[in-house]
PDB file of C-alpha atoms in Angstrom:
ATOM      1  CA  MET A   1       0.000   0.000   0.000  1.00  0.00           C
ATOM      2  CA  ASP A   2       3.022   2.326   0.056  1.00  0.00           C
ATOM      3  CA  ARG A   3       2.273   3.731  -3.399  1.00  0.00           C
ATOM      4  CA  TRP A   4      -1.131   4.948  -2.197  1.00  0.00           C
ATOM      5  CA  LYS A   5       0.162   7.024   0.730  1.00  0.00           C
ATOM      6  CA  GLY A   6      -0.970  10.616   0.437  1.00  0.00           C
ATOM      7  CA  ARG A   7      -3.267   9.893  -2.484  1.00  0.00           C
ATOM      8  CA  VAL A   8      -7.019  10.512  -2.556  1.00  0.00           C
ATOM      9  CA  ALA A   9      -9.727   7.881  -2.205  1.00  0.00           C
ATOM     10  CA  LEU A  10     -13.467   8.488  -2.334  1.00  0.00           C
ATOM     11  CA  VAL A  11     -15.608   6.115  -0.264  1.00  0.00           C
ATOM     12  CA  THR A  12     -19.369   6.415  -0.674  1.00  0.00           C
ATOM     13  CA  GLY A  13     -21.679   5.395   2.149  1.00  0.00           C
ATOM     14  CA  ALA A  14     -18.833   5.934   4.612  1.00  0.00           C
ATOM     15  CA  SER A  15     -20.902   6.710   7.706  1.00  0.00           C
ATOM     16  CA  VAL A  16     -21.537   3.134   8.861  1.00  0.00           C
ATOM     17  CA  GLY A  17     -20.854  -0.523   8.169  1.00  0.00           C
ATOM     18  CA  ILE A  18     -18.612  -1.563   5.302  1.00  0.00           C
ATOM     19  CA  GLY A  19     -17.994   1.999   4.133  1.00  0.00           C
ATOM     20  CA  ALA A  20     -16.839   3.147   7.571  1.00  0.00           C
ATOM     21  CA  ALA A  21     -14.527   0.131   7.928  1.00  0.00           C
ATOM     22  CA  VAL A  22     -13.030   0.681   4.463  1.00  0.00           C
ATOM     23  CA  ALA A  23     -12.513   4.398   5.062  1.00  0.00           C
ATOM     24  CA  LYS A  24     -10.803   3.718   8.409  1.00  0.00           C
ATOM     25  CA  GLU A  25      -8.418   1.146   6.916  1.00  0.00           C
ATOM     26  CA  LEU A  26      -7.453   3.412   4.021  1.00  0.00           C
ATOM     27  CA  VAL A  27      -6.725   6.236   6.464  1.00  0.00           C
ATOM     28  CA  ARG A  28      -4.626   3.825   8.527  1.00  0.00           C
ATOM     29  CA  CYS A  29      -2.663   3.073   5.362  1.00  0.00           C
ATOM     30  CA  GLY A  30      -1.915   6.771   4.863  1.00  0.00           C
ATOM     31  CA  MET A  31      -4.476   7.790   2.272  1.00  0.00           C
ATOM     32  CA  LYS A  32      -6.492  10.990   2.181  1.00  0.00           C
ATOM     33  CA  VAL A  33     -10.026   9.606   2.250  1.00  0.00           C
ATOM     34  CA  VAL A  34     -13.076  11.607   1.272  1.00  0.00           C
ATOM     35  CA  GLY A  35     -15.995   9.864   2.955  1.00  0.00           C
ATOM     36  CA  CYS A  36     -19.453  10.792   1.776  1.00  0.00           C
ATOM     37  CA  ALA A  37     -22.929  10.068   3.115  1.00  0.00           C
ATOM     38  CA  ARG A  38     -26.120  11.898   3.922  1.00  0.00           C
ATOM     39  CA  ASN A  39     -25.165  11.828   7.617  1.00  0.00           C
ATOM     40  CA  VAL A  40     -21.718  13.399   7.966  1.00  0.00           C
ATOM     41  CA  ASP A  41     -21.818  13.559  11.770  1.00  0.00           C
ATOM     42  CA  GLN A  42     -20.933   9.866  11.980  1.00  0.00           C
ATOM     43  CA  ILE A  43     -18.091  10.324   9.473  1.00  0.00           C
ATOM     44  CA  GLN A  44     -16.790  13.250  11.520  1.00  0.00           C
ATOM     45  CA  GLU A  45     -16.752  11.015  14.605  1.00  0.00           C
ATOM     46  CA  LEU A  46     -14.834   8.386  12.625  1.00  0.00           C
ATOM     47  CA  ALA A  47     -12.384  11.062  11.471  1.00  0.00           C
ATOM     48  CA  GLU A  48     -11.707  12.012  15.086  1.00  0.00           C
ATOM     49  CA  GLU A  49     -11.254   8.341  15.950  1.00  0.00           C
ATOM     50  CA  CYS A  50      -8.668   7.949  13.176  1.00  0.00           C
ATOM     51  CA  LYS A  51      -6.865  11.079  14.335  1.00  0.00           C
ATOM     52  CA  SER A  52      -6.801   9.888  17.946  1.00  0.00           C
ATOM     53  CA  ALA A  53      -5.400   6.532  16.814  1.00  0.00           C
ATOM     54  CA  GLY A  54      -2.492   8.344  15.180  1.00  0.00           C
ATOM     55  CA  TYR A  55      -3.211   7.089  11.668  1.00  0.00           C
ATOM     56  CA  SER A  56      -1.012   8.672   9.015  1.00  0.00           C
ATOM     57  CA  GLY A  57      -3.870   9.492   6.660  1.00  0.00           C
ATOM     58  CA  VAL A  58      -6.846  11.770   7.062  1.00  0.00           C
ATOM     59  CA  LEU A  59     -10.615  11.352   6.680  1.00  0.00           C
ATOM     60  CA  VAL A  60     -12.528  14.242   5.120  1.00  0.00           C
ATOM     61  CA  PRO A  61     -16.334  14.125   5.533  1.00  0.00           C
ATOM     62  CA  ILE A  62     -18.570  15.378   2.712  1.00  0.00           C
ATOM     63  CA  LYS A  63     -22.359  15.415   2.749  1.00  0.00           C
ATOM     64  CA  CYS A  64     -23.829  13.913  -0.406  1.00  0.00           C
ATOM     65  CA  ASP A  65     -27.132  12.340  -1.394  1.00  0.00           C
ATOM     66  CA  LEU A  66     -26.315   9.861  -4.159  1.00  0.00           C
ATOM     67  CA  THR A  67     -29.861  10.003  -5.525  1.00  0.00           C
ATOM     68  CA  LYS A  68     -29.193  13.587  -6.640  1.00  0.00           C
ATOM     69  CA  GLU A  69     -26.769  14.044  -9.525  1.00  0.00           C
ATOM     70  CA  GLU A  70     -26.228  17.710  -8.735  1.00  0.00           C
ATOM     71  CA  GLU A  71     -24.927  16.795  -5.273  1.00  0.00           C
ATOM     72  CA  ILE A  72     -22.573  14.171  -6.721  1.00  0.00           C
ATOM     73  CA  LEU A  73     -21.199  16.656  -9.265  1.00  0.00           C
ATOM     74  CA  SER A  74     -20.808  19.264  -6.539  1.00  0.00           C
ATOM     75  CA  MET A  75     -18.911  16.752  -4.408  1.00  0.00           C
ATOM     76  CA  PHE A  76     -16.467  15.978  -7.214  1.00  0.00           C
ATOM     77  CA  ALA A  77     -16.009  19.711  -7.861  1.00  0.00           C
ATOM     78  CA  THR A  78     -15.155  20.183  -4.166  1.00  0.00           C
ATOM     79  CA  ILE A  79     -12.699  17.282  -4.266  1.00  0.00           C
ATOM     80  CA  LYS A  80     -11.039  18.802  -7.339  1.00  0.00           C
ATOM     81  CA  GLU A  81     -10.805  22.228  -5.726  1.00  0.00           C
ATOM     82  CA  GLN A  82      -9.537  21.068  -2.338  1.00  0.00           C
ATOM     83  CA  HIS A  83      -7.676  17.818  -3.086  1.00  0.00           C
ATOM     84  CA  ASN A  84      -6.914  17.962  -6.866  1.00  0.00           C
ATOM     85  CA  GLY A  85      -8.996  14.868  -7.678  1.00  0.00           C
ATOM     86  CA  VAL A  86      -9.724  11.208  -7.035  1.00  0.00           C
ATOM     87  CA  ASP A  87      -7.190   8.378  -7.449  1.00  0.00           C
ATOM     88  CA  VAL A  88      -9.328   5.590  -5.978  1.00  0.00           C
ATOM     89  CA  CYS A  89     -13.119   5.342  -5.996  1.00  0.00           C
ATOM     90  CA  ILE A  90     -14.863   2.877  -3.682  1.00  0.00           C
ATOM     91  CA  ASN A  91     -18.523   2.660  -4.707  1.00  0.00           C
ATOM     92  CA  ASN A  92     -19.839   1.216  -1.465  1.00  0.00           C
ATOM     93  CA  ALA A  93     -23.207   2.901  -0.906  1.00  0.00           C
ATOM     94  CA  GLY A  94     -26.155   0.589  -1.455  1.00  0.00           C
ATOM     95  CA  LEU A  95     -29.522  -0.259   0.014  1.00  0.00           C
ATOM     96  CA  ALA A  96     -32.471  -2.607  -0.200  1.00  0.00           C
ATOM     97  CA  HIS A  97     -36.195  -2.245   0.363  1.00  0.00           C
ATOM     98  CA  PRO A  98     -38.516  -5.242   0.863  1.00  0.00           C
ATOM     99  CA  GLU A  99     -40.449  -4.626  -2.359  1.00  0.00           C
ATOM    100  CA  PRO A 100     -41.397  -7.875  -4.198  1.00  0.00           C
ATOM    101  CA  LEU A 101     -41.798  -7.943  -7.952  1.00  0.00           C
ATOM    102  CA  LEU A 102     -45.526  -8.741  -7.804  1.00  0.00           C
ATOM    103  CA  ALA A 103     -46.539  -6.223  -5.155  1.00  0.00           C
ATOM    104  CA  GLY A 104     -43.638  -3.839  -4.531  1.00  0.00           C
ATOM    105  CA  LYS A 105     -43.882  -0.069  -4.506  1.00  0.00           C
ATOM    106  CA  THR A 106     -42.392   1.743  -7.491  1.00  0.00           C
ATOM    107  CA  SER A 107     -40.836   4.317  -5.155  1.00  0.00           C
ATOM    108  CA  GLY A 108     -38.807   1.583  -3.444  1.00  0.00           C
ATOM    109  CA  TRP A 109     -37.652   0.125  -6.763  1.00  0.00           C
ATOM    110  CA  ARG A 110     -36.654   3.566  -8.023  1.00  0.00           C
ATOM    111  CA  ASN A 111     -34.706   4.379  -4.856  1.00  0.00           C
ATOM    112  CA  MET A 112     -32.696   1.153  -5.175  1.00  0.00           C
ATOM    113  CA  LEU A 113     -31.932   1.910  -8.815  1.00  0.00           C
ATOM    114  CA  ASP A 114     -30.955   5.510  -8.024  1.00  0.00           C
ATOM    115  CA  VAL A 115     -28.440   4.519  -5.331  1.00  0.00           C
ATOM    116  CA  ASN A 116     -27.222   1.050  -6.342  1.00  0.00           C
ATOM    117  CA  VAL A 117     -26.971   1.620 -10.100  1.00  0.00           C
ATOM    118  CA  ILE A 118     -27.292   5.246 -11.231  1.00  0.00           C
ATOM    119  CA  GLY A 119     -25.412   6.840  -8.324  1.00  0.00           C
ATOM    120  CA  LEU A 120     -22.660   4.246  -8.655  1.00  0.00           C
ATOM    121  CA  SER A 121     -22.403   4.902 -12.400  1.00  0.00           C
ATOM    122  CA  ILE A 122     -22.219   8.679 -11.982  1.00  0.00           C
ATOM    123  CA  CYS A 123     -19.454   8.330  -9.370  1.00  0.00           C
ATOM    124  CA  THR A 124     -17.596   5.937 -11.659  1.00  0.00           C
ATOM    125  CA  ARG A 125     -17.815   8.325 -14.604  1.00  0.00           C
ATOM    126  CA  GLU A 126     -16.723  11.341 -12.591  1.00  0.00           C
ATOM    127  CA  ALA A 127     -13.880   9.431 -10.918  1.00  0.00           C
ATOM    128  CA  TYR A 128     -12.574   8.297 -14.304  1.00  0.00           C
ATOM    129  CA  GLN A 129     -12.782  11.817 -15.725  1.00  0.00           C
ATOM    130  CA  SER A 130     -10.935  13.123 -12.649  1.00  0.00           C
ATOM    131  CA  MET A 131      -8.158  10.596 -13.219  1.00  0.00           C
ATOM    132  CA  LYS A 132      -8.004  11.185 -16.965  1.00  0.00           C
ATOM    133  CA  GLU A 133      -7.691  14.973 -16.776  1.00  0.00           C
ATOM    134  CA  ARG A 134      -4.729  14.608 -14.376  1.00  0.00           C
ATOM    135  CA  ASN A 135      -3.101  11.780 -16.379  1.00  0.00           C
ATOM    136  CA  VAL A 136      -3.564   9.361 -13.498  1.00  0.00           C
ATOM    137  CA  ASP A 137      -3.121   5.977 -15.186  1.00  0.00           C
ATOM    138  CA  ASP A 138      -2.831   3.723 -12.145  1.00  0.00           C
ATOM    139  CA  GLY A 139      -6.131   4.522 -10.413  1.00  0.00           C
ATOM    140  CA  HIS A 140      -8.650   1.976  -9.220  1.00  0.00           C
ATOM    141  CA  ILE A 141     -12.443   1.814  -9.152  1.00  0.00           C
ATOM    142  CA  ILE A 142     -13.881  -0.757  -6.744  1.00  0.00           C
ATOM    143  CA  ASN A 143     -17.577  -1.573  -6.604  1.00  0.00           C
ATOM    144  CA  ILE A 144     -18.889  -3.177  -3.427  1.00  0.00           C
ATOM    145  CA  ASN A 145     -21.270  -5.651  -4.992  1.00  0.00           C
ATOM    146  CA  SER A 146     -23.048  -8.637  -3.381  1.00  0.00           C
ATOM    147  CA  MET A 147     -23.449 -12.368  -3.795  1.00  0.00           C
ATOM    148  CA  SER A 148     -26.977 -11.300  -4.772  1.00  0.00           C
ATOM    149  CA  GLY A 149     -25.363 -10.027  -7.942  1.00  0.00           C
ATOM    150  CA  HIS A 150     -24.506 -13.615  -8.848  1.00  0.00           C
ATOM    151  CA  ARG A 151     -27.512 -15.693  -7.759  1.00  0.00           C
ATOM    152  CA  VAL A 152     -31.173 -15.142  -6.935  1.00  0.00           C
ATOM    153  CA  ILE A 153     -32.272 -16.502  -3.574  1.00  0.00           C
ATOM    154  CA  PRO A 154     -35.877 -17.603  -2.912  1.00  0.00           C
ATOM    155  CA  ASN A 155     -36.831 -14.471  -0.985  1.00  0.00           C
ATOM    156  CA  ALA A 156     -39.232 -12.128  -2.758  1.00  0.00           C
ATOM    157  CA  ASP A 157     -38.173  -9.205  -0.570  1.00  0.00           C
ATOM    158  CA  VAL A 158     -34.757  -8.991  -2.234  1.00  0.00           C
ATOM    159  CA  HIS A 159     -35.499  -9.932  -5.838  1.00  0.00           C
ATOM    160  CA  PHE A 160     -35.435  -6.339  -7.095  1.00  0.00           C
ATOM    161  CA  TYR A 161     -32.360  -5.609  -4.976  1.00  0.00           C
ATOM    162  CA  SER A 162     -30.711  -8.635  -6.575  1.00  0.00           C
ATOM    163  CA  ALA A 163     -31.480  -7.201 -10.015  1.00  0.00           C
ATOM    164  CA  THR A 164     -29.630  -3.994  -9.099  1.00  0.00           C
ATOM    165  CA  LYS A 165     -26.627  -6.025  -7.957  1.00  0.00           C
ATOM    166  CA  TYR A 166     -26.634  -8.090 -11.167  1.00  0.00           C
ATOM    167  CA  ALA A 167     -26.389  -4.685 -12.831  1.00  0.00           C
ATOM    168  CA  VAL A 168     -23.287  -3.908 -10.756  1.00  0.00           C
ATOM    169  CA  THR A 169     -21.707  -7.169 -11.961  1.00  0.00           C
ATOM    170  CA  ALA A 170     -22.355  -6.164 -15.578  1.00  0.00           C
ATOM    171  CA  LEU A 171     -21.275  -2.563 -15.020  1.00  0.00           C
ATOM    172  CA  THR A 172     -17.953  -3.621 -13.511  1.00  0.00           C
ATOM    173  CA  GLU A 173     -17.121  -5.907 -16.432  1.00  0.00           C
ATOM    174  CA  GLY A 174     -18.301  -3.279 -18.915  1.00  0.00           C
ATOM    175  CA  LEU A 175     -16.087  -0.720 -17.186  1.00  0.00           C
ATOM    176  CA  ARG A 176     -13.093  -3.057 -17.410  1.00  0.00           C
ATOM    177  CA  GLN A 177     -13.687  -3.460 -21.145  1.00  0.00           C
ATOM    178  CA  GLU A 178     -14.055   0.284 -21.746  1.00  0.00           C
ATOM    179  CA  LEU A 179     -10.875   1.002 -19.797  1.00  0.00           C
ATOM    180  CA  ARG A 180      -9.003  -1.494 -21.968  1.00  0.00           C
ATOM    181  CA  GLU A 181     -10.437   0.089 -25.122  1.00  0.00           C
ATOM    182  CA  ALA A 182      -9.240   3.473 -23.827  1.00  0.00           C
ATOM    183  CA  LYS A 183      -5.767   1.955 -23.374  1.00  0.00           C
ATOM    184  CA  SER A 184      -5.945   2.905 -19.712  1.00  0.00           C
ATOM    185  CA  HIS A 185      -4.213   1.083 -16.877  1.00  0.00           C
ATOM    186  CA  ILE A 186      -6.910   2.120 -14.409  1.00  0.00           C
ATOM    187  CA  ARG A 187      -8.312  -1.067 -12.935  1.00  0.00           C
ATOM    188  CA  ALA A 188     -11.890  -2.090 -12.129  1.00  0.00           C
ATOM    189  CA  THR A 189     -12.903  -4.618  -9.472  1.00  0.00           C
ATOM    190  CA  CYS A 190     -16.029  -5.664  -7.655  1.00  0.00           C
ATOM    191  CA  ILE A 191     -16.165  -7.327  -4.255  1.00  0.00           C
ATOM    192  CA  SER A 192     -19.227  -9.486  -3.661  1.00  0.00           C
ATOM    193  CA  PRO A 193     -19.947 -10.431  -0.046  1.00  0.00           C
ATOM    194  CA  GLY A 194     -22.650 -12.665   1.316  1.00  0.00           C
ATOM    195  CA  VAL A 195     -24.225 -11.823   4.667  1.00  0.00           C
ATOM    196  CA  VAL A 196     -22.284  -9.129   6.538  1.00  0.00           C
ATOM    197  CA  ALA A 197     -23.044  -8.021  10.096  1.00  0.00           C
ATOM    198  CA  THR A 198     -23.950  -4.398   9.359  1.00  0.00           C
ATOM    199  CA  GLU A 199     -27.051  -2.190   9.450  1.00  0.00           C
ATOM    200  CA  PHE A 200     -28.237  -3.748   6.163  1.00  0.00           C
ATOM    201  CA  ALA A 201     -30.716  -6.295   7.582  1.00  0.00           C
ATOM    202  CA  PRO A 202     -32.050  -4.013  10.359  1.00  0.00           C
ATOM    203  CA  ARG A 203     -32.748  -1.369   7.736  1.00  0.00           C
ATOM    204  CA  LEU A 204     -34.272  -3.857   5.301  1.00  0.00           C
ATOM    205  CA  TYR A 205     -36.575  -5.208   8.000  1.00  0.00           C
ATOM    206  CA  SER A 206     -36.991  -2.079  10.089  1.00  0.00           C
ATOM    207  CA  HIS A 207     -40.622  -3.083  10.636  1.00  0.00           C
ATOM    208  CA  ASP A 208     -39.642  -6.552  11.923  1.00  0.00           C
ATOM    209  CA  PRO A 209     -36.577  -6.534  14.242  1.00  0.00           C
ATOM    210  CA  ASP A 210     -36.875 -10.250  14.948  1.00  0.00           C
ATOM    211  CA  ARG A 211     -36.607 -11.091  11.261  1.00  0.00           C
ATOM    212  CA  ALA A 212     -33.626  -8.774  10.933  1.00  0.00           C
ATOM    213  CA  ALA A 213     -31.883 -10.489  13.844  1.00  0.00           C
ATOM    214  CA  ALA A 214     -32.622 -13.927  12.354  1.00  0.00           C
ATOM    215  CA  SER A 215     -30.556 -12.989   9.294  1.00  0.00           C
ATOM    216  CA  TYR A 216     -27.415 -13.400  11.394  1.00  0.00           C
ATOM    217  CA  THR A 217     -28.246 -16.523  13.417  1.00  0.00           C
ATOM    218  CA  ARG A 218     -27.812 -19.350  10.912  1.00  0.00           C
ATOM    219  CA  PHE A 219     -24.064 -18.843  10.634  1.00  0.00           C
ATOM    220  CA  THR A 220     -21.351 -16.475  11.726  1.00  0.00           C
ATOM    221  CA  PRO A 221     -21.668 -13.566   9.291  1.00  0.00           C
ATOM    222  CA  LEU A 222     -18.828 -11.705   7.675  1.00  0.00           C
ATOM    223  CA  GLU A 223     -17.642  -8.562   9.443  1.00  0.00           C
ATOM    224  CA  ALA A 224     -17.178  -5.154   7.852  1.00  0.00           C
ATOM    225  CA  ILE A 225     -13.432  -5.422   8.464  1.00  0.00           C
ATOM    226  CA  ASP A 226     -13.366  -8.524   6.227  1.00  0.00           C
ATOM    227  CA  LEU A 227     -14.505  -6.344   3.331  1.00  0.00           C
ATOM    228  CA  ALA A 228     -12.019  -3.626   4.245  1.00  0.00           C
ATOM    229  CA  ASN A 229      -9.232  -6.227   4.177  1.00  0.00           C
ATOM    230  CA  ALA A 230     -10.413  -7.329   0.727  1.00  0.00           C
ATOM    231  CA  VAL A 231     -10.190  -3.728  -0.493  1.00  0.00           C
ATOM    232  CA  ILE A 232      -6.631  -3.477   0.839  1.00  0.00           C
ATOM    233  CA  TYR A 233      -5.770  -6.733  -0.936  1.00  0.00           C
ATOM    234  CA  VAL A 234      -7.163  -5.424  -4.229  1.00  0.00           C
ATOM    235  CA  LEU A 235      -5.311  -2.107  -3.977  1.00  0.00           C
ATOM    236  CA  SER A 236      -2.101  -3.899  -3.004  1.00  0.00           C
ATOM    237  CA  ALA A 237      -2.071  -6.106  -6.110  1.00  0.00           C
ATOM    238  CA  PRO A 238       0.874  -5.452  -8.453  1.00  0.00           C
ATOM    239  CA  PRO A 239       0.211  -3.546 -11.696  1.00  0.00           C
ATOM    240  CA  HIS A 240       0.056  -6.691 -13.856  1.00  0.00           C
ATOM    241  CA  VAL A 241      -2.737  -8.255 -11.754  1.00  0.00           C
ATOM    242  CA  GLN A 242      -6.367  -7.539 -12.666  1.00  0.00           C
ATOM    243  CA  ILE A 243      -8.755  -8.731  -9.937  1.00  0.00           C
ATOM    244  CA  GLY A 244     -12.182  -8.861 -11.515  1.00  0.00           C
ATOM    245  CA  ASP A 245     -14.411 -10.101  -8.708  1.00  0.00           C
ATOM    246  CA  ILE A 246     -13.884 -11.342  -5.181  1.00  0.00           C
ATOM    247  CA  GLN A 247     -16.782 -13.457  -3.954  1.00  0.00           C
ATOM    248  CA  MET A 248     -16.926 -13.780  -0.173  1.00  0.00           C
ATOM    249  CA  ARG A 249     -19.411 -15.619   1.974  1.00  0.00           C
ATOM    250  CA  PRO A 250     -19.623 -16.902   5.545  1.00  0.00           C
ATOM    251  CA  VAL A 251     -18.548 -20.455   6.230  1.00  0.00           C
ATOM    252  CA  GLU A 252     -21.709 -22.468   6.750  1.00  0.00           C
ATOM    253  CA  GLN A 253     -22.015 -24.302  10.030  1.00  0.00           C
ATOM    254  CA  VAL A 254     -21.680 -28.079   9.772  1.00  0.00           C
ATOM    255  CA  SER A 255     -23.637 -30.076  12.321  1.00  0.00           C
TER     256      SER A 255
END
């Protein structure tokens, strides 16, 4: 990770869970991390925690609603003005609503598309343009995907969410191909975890806390730090190594 010291990483959805863990690890490794979310108070607390721990990097909170393109563009303009631009983009922000295909609300579907697909794509585009205009040819774009982007489980509540994550799988491969066509050495990777012990299930089943808790009882779930370690592994890979997709899942209990 030495080559990344002092360079700028954007982490979306950095206030909690996987995003917070990734941002903290990148700061520990000496990067200047711009962490964005709608709630910047939690990112500010994390920034103070990193500072108190004596980490060599710095965490810079920015408020941004990824469903609003104007806020994303404003965020990238601020990064350009204050930090020159982005060298690493971690598209972590994502969400799910329990909206089945046969009876789900359009508003829930649209919100998932706006954050999981459109917001991710806008950040990817702007990150690439930021790298290109500064002749940064060794940057990296990492999409935090999901095992739901590779298989459809028999749970109607997450079928539309799964469709958005299949889109992330396709977008990451499409990005890799476009980067090659552009003769760029910027790399594209997605990391696809199974169940992770974060706020994801409690938010998905905010109306049913017992069901949310049950999501983590069948096996020991992954931890947010496991995903952060995967990000460090990806960024640490030598220039000739292209990591397309890391699929991670908890080890199932054997009786």
